[in-house]
Coordinates of C-alpha atoms in Angstrom, one line a residue:
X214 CA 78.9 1.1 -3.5
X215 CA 79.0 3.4 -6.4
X216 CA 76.1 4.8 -8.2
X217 CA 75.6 4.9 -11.8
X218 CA 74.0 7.9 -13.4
X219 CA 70.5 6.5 -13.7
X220 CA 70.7 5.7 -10.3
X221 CA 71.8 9.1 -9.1
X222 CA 68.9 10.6 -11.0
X223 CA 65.8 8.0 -10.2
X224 CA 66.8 9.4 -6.9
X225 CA 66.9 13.1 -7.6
X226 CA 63.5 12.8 -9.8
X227 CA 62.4 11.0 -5.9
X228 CA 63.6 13.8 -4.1
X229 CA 60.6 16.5 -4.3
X230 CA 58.4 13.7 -3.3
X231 CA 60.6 12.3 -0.1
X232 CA 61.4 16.3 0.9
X233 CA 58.0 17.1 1.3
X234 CA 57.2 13.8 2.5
X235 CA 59.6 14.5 5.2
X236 CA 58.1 17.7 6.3
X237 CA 55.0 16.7 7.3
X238 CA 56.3 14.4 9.1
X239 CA 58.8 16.1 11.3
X240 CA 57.6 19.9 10.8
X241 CA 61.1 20.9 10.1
X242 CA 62.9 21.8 6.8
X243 CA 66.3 21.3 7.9
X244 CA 65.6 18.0 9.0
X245 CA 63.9 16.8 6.7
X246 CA 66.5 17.1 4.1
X247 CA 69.0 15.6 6.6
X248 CA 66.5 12.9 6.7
X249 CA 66.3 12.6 2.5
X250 CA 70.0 12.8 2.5
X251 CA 70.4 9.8 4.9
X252 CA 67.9 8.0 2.6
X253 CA 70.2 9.2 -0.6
X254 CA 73.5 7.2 1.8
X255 CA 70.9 4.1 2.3
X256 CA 70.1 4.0 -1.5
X257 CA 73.7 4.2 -2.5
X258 CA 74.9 1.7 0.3
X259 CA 72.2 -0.7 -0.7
X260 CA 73.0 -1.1 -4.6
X261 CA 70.2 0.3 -6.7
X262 CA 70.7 -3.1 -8.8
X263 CA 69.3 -5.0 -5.9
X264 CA 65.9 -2.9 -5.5
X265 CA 62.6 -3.7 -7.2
X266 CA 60.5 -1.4 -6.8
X267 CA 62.8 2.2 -5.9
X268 CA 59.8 4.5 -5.2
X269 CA 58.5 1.9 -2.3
X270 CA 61.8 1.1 -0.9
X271 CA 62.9 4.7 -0.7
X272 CA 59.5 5.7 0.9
X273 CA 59.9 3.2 3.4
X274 CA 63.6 3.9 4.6
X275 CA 62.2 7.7 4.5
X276 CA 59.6 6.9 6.6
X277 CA 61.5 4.8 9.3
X278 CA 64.2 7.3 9.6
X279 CA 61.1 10.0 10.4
X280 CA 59.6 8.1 12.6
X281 CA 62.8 7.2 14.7
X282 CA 63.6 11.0 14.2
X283 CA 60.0 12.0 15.9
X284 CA 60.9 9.6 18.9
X285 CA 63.8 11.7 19.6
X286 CA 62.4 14.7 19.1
X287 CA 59.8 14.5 21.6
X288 CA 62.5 14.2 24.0
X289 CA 64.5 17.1 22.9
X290 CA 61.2 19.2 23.0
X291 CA 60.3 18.6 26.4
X292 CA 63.5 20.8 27.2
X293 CA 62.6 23.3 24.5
X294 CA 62.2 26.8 25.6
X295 CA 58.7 28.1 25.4
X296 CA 56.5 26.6 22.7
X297 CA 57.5 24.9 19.8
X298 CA 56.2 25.3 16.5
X299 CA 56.8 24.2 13.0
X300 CA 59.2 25.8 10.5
X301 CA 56.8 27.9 8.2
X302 CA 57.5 27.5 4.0
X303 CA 56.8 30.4 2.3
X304 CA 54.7 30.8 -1.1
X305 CA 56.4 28.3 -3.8
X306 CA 58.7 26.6 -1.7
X307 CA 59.0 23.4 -3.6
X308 CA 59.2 21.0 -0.4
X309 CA 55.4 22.1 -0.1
X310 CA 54.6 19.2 -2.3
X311 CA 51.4 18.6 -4.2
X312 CA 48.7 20.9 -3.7
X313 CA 46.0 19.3 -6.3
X314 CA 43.2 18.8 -3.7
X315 CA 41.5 20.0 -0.7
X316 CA 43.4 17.4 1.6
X317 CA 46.8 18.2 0.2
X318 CA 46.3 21.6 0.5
X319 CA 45.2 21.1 4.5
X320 CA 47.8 18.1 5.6
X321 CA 50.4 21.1 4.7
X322 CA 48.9 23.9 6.3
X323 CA 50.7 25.2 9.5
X324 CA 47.6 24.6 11.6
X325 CA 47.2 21.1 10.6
X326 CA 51.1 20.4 11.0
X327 CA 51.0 22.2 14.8
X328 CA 48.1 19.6 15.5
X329 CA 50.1 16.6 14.0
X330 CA 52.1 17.5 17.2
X331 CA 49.4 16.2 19.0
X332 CA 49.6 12.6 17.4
X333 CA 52.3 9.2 17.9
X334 CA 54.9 9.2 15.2
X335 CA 52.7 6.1 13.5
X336 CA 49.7 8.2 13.4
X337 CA 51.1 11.0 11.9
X338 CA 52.9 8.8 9.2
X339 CA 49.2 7.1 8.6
X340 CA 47.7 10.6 8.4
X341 CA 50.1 11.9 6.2
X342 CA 51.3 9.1 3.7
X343 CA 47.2 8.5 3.6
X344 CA 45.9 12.2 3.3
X345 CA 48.6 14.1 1.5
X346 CA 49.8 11.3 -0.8
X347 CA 47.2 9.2 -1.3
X348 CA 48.6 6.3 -0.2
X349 CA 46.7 2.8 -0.5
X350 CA 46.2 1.4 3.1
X351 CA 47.7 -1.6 1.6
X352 CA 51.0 0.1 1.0
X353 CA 50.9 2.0 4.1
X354 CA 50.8 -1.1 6.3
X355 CA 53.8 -2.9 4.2
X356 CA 55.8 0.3 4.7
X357 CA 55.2 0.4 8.7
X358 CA 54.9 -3.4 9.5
X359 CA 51.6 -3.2 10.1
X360 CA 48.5 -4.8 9.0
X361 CA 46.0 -3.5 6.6
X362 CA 43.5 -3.1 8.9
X363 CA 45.3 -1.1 11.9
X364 CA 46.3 1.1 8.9
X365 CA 43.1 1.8 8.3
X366 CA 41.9 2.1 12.2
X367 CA 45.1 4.4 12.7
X368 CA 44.2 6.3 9.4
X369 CA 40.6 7.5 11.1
X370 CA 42.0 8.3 14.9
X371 CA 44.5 10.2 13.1
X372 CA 42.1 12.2 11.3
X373 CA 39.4 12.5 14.0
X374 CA 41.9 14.2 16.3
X375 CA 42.8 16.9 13.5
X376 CA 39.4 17.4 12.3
X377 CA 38.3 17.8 16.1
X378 CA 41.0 20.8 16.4
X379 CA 40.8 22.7 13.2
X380 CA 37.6 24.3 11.5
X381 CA 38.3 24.0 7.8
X382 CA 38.4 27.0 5.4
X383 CA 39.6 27.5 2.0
X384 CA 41.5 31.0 1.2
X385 CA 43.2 31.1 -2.0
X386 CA 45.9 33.9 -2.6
X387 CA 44.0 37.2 -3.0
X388 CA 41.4 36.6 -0.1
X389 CA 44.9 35.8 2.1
X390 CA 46.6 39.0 0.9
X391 CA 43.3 40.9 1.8
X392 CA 43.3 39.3 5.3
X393 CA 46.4 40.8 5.8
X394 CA 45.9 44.0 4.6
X395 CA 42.8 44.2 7.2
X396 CA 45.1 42.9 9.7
X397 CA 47.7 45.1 9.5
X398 CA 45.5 48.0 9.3
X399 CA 43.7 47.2 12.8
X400 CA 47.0 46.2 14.4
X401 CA 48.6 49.7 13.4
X402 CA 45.8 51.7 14.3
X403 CA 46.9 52.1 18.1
X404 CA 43.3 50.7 18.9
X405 CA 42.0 47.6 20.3
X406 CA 38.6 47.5 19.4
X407 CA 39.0 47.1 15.4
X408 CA 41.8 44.4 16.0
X409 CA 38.9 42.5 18.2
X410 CA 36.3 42.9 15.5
X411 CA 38.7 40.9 13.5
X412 CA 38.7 38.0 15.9
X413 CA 36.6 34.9 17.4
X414 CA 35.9 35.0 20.7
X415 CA 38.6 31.9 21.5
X416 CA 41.3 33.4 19.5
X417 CA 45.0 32.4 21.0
X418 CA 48.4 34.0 19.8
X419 CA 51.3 31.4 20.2
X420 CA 55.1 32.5 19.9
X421 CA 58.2 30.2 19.6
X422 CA 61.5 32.0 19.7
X423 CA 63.5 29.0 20.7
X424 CA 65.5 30.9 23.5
X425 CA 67.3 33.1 21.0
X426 CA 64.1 35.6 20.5
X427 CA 62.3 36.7 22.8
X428 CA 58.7 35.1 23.0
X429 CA 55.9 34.5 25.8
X430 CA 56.1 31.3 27.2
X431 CA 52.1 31.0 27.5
X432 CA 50.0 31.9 25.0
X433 CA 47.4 34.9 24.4
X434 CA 44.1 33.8 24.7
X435 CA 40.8 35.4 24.1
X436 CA 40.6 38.0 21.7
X437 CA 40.7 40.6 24.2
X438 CA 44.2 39.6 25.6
X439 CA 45.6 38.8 21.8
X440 CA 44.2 42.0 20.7
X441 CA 46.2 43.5 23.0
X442 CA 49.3 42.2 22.7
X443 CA 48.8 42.5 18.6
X444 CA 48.5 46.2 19.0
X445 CA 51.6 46.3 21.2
X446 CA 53.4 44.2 19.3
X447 CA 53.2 46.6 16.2
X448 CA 53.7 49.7 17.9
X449 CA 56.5 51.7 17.2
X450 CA 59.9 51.9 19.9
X451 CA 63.1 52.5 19.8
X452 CA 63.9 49.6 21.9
X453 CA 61.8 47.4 19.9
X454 CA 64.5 49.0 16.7
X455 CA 67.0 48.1 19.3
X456 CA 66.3 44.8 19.7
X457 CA 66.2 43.8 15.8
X458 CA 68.8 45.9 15.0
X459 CA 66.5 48.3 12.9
X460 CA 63.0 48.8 11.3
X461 CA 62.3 45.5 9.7
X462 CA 60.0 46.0 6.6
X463 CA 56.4 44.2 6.6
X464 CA 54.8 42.1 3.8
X465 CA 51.6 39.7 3.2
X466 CA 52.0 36.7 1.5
X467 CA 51.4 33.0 2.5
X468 CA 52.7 30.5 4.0
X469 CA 51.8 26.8 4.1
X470 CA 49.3 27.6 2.2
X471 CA 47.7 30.4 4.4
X472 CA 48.0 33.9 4.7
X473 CA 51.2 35.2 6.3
X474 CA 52.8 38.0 7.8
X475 CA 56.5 38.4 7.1
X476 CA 58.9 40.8 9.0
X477 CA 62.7 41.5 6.7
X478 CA 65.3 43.1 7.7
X479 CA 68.3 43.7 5.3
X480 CA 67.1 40.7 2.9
X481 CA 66.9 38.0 6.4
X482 CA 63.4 37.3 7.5
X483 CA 63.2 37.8 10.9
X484 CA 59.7 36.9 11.7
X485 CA 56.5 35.0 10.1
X486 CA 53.6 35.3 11.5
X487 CA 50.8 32.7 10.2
X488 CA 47.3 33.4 10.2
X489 CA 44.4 30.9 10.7
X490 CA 41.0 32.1 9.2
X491 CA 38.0 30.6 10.0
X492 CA 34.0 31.9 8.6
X493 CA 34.0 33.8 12.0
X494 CA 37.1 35.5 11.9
X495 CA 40.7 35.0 12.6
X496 CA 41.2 31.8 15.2
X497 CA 44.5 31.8 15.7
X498 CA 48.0 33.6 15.2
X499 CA 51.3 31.7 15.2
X500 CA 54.8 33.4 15.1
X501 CA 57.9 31.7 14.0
X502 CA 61.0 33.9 15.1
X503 CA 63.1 31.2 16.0
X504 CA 66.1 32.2 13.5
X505 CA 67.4 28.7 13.1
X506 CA 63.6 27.7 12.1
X507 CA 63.6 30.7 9.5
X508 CA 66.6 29.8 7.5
X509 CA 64.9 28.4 4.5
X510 CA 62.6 31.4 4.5
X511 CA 65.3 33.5 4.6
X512 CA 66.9 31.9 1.2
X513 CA 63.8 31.4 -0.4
X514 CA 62.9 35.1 0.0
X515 CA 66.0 36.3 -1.7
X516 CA 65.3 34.2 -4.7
X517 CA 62.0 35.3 -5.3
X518 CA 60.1 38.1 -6.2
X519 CA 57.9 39.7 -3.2
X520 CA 57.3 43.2 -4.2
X521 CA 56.9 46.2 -1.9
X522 CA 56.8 45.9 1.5
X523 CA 53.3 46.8 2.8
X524 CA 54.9 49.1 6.2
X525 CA 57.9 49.6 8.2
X526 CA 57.9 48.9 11.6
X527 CA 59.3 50.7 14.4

């Protein structure tokens, strides 16, 4: 059925909203615009006349296709190699979505979205619908076939199970960047001992190169054994050049929200590694260099403005 032009644009004005719906959900950027795209098909096959209310109907077909896609997904990931983690979205990436409030800010955040791992598909769609969008439980429960009331019950496991596995701090752009800096400087130092000063105790370092990079299978934990595979990871080698194909240049930024390490070589980002602060120090370090998780990045980097690299490696 065709679509007029209103019609065509009521669902472009939709399509921030559903794209960074999408994300949270499924922790991907590449599917979650297959999954807006298959909502766009939907919309178009279903007559726009014929729909009441277009925001609700298109969240719900969104959502359905989601949660039908995180079903499938935990099968595929089983067979995954090593660990899987989320595709990072760099600083302005507009599939971010709202970042008015605390919660916002948190439900996008790549610790939070590597602990929505953790949850069923309908808890994560509680949690995020709920947290990030502000969602009445009422419409929640009409756009899952649920009731009201296990919304709400779902809505509060959800959230205990991310609050129980995440100590919340707030880092806005400049405190990130400094971070960094700090980071770098310990990790380039050929020492361990300032690189564990930057650390708690329980820190863990978790890699996911999806077969195609290689990554540890287990992750680092302890500051100690993260400290040392931080320093080693940033010293310089020829076979380290060899295996990226050069001496990829180093700059801080954030992503999800939180501050970041990205690794470029000849415009293509090859690696981001995000950072999780807490009061006591850095808790955690998670690397994306999974290429096919860093395509996004890649584009969004070349149409932005980054500035100087802070180092070249190798």
């Amino acid at each position: 059925m065709a679509l007029t032009l209103s019609d065509v644009e009521r669902f472009e004005a939709a399509r921030p909203r559903l794209e960074a719906i999408a994300y949270r959900l499924l922790g991907s950027a590449s599917e979650a615009e297959d999954a807006v795209q298959e909502t766009f098909l939907r919309w178009q096959a279903a007559g726009a006349d014929h729909i009441e209310v277009p925001e609700a109907w298109l969240t719900k077909v969104l959502t359905n296709l989601c949660l039908n896609q995180l079903t499938s997904a935990r099968a595929r990931r089983e067979t995954y190699v090593g660990q899987w983690l989320p595709e990072p979205l760099l600083a302005g990436d507009p599939m971010l979505g709202p970042a008015d409030t605390a919660e916002q800010r948190e439900s996008v955040s790549y610790a939070v979205l590597t602990l929505l791992e953790r949850l069923s598909p309908n808890e994560r769609a509680v949690y995020v619908l709920r947290e990030a969008f502000d969602y009445p439980h009422r419409e929640i429960a009409e756009i899952l076939d649920i009731s009201e009331a296990a919304s709400q019950q779902i809505f509060h496991r959800a959230k205990k199970h991310v609050a129980d596995g995440r100590a919340r701090t707030e880092i806005d752009e400049a405190a990130a960047r400094r971070i960094v800096e700090e980071f770098l400087a310990a990790a380039t130092s050929g020492r361990t001992e300032p690189l564990v000063r930057l650390l708690t105790q329980d820190a863990v370092s978790i890699g996911d190169g999806g077969g195609k990079v290689p990554a540890r299978t287990k992750a680092f934990e302890g500051a100690l054994a993260v400290a040392k595979f931080m320093r080693g990871l940033f010293k310089p080698g020829k076979a380290k050049r060899n295996l990226v194909g050069g001496s990829p240049e180093i700059h801080a930024t954030t992503a999800n929200g939180g501050p970041a390490v990205v690794a470029v070589l000849d415009g293509r980002v090859i690696g981001v590694i995000c950072l999780e602060v807490t009061a006591d120090g850095i808790r955690a370090f998670r690397s994306q260099a999974n290429p096919d998780k860093l395509e996004r990045a890649t584009r969004h980097w070349a149409a932005t403005d980054h500035g100087e690299p802070l180092l070249r490696l190798f």
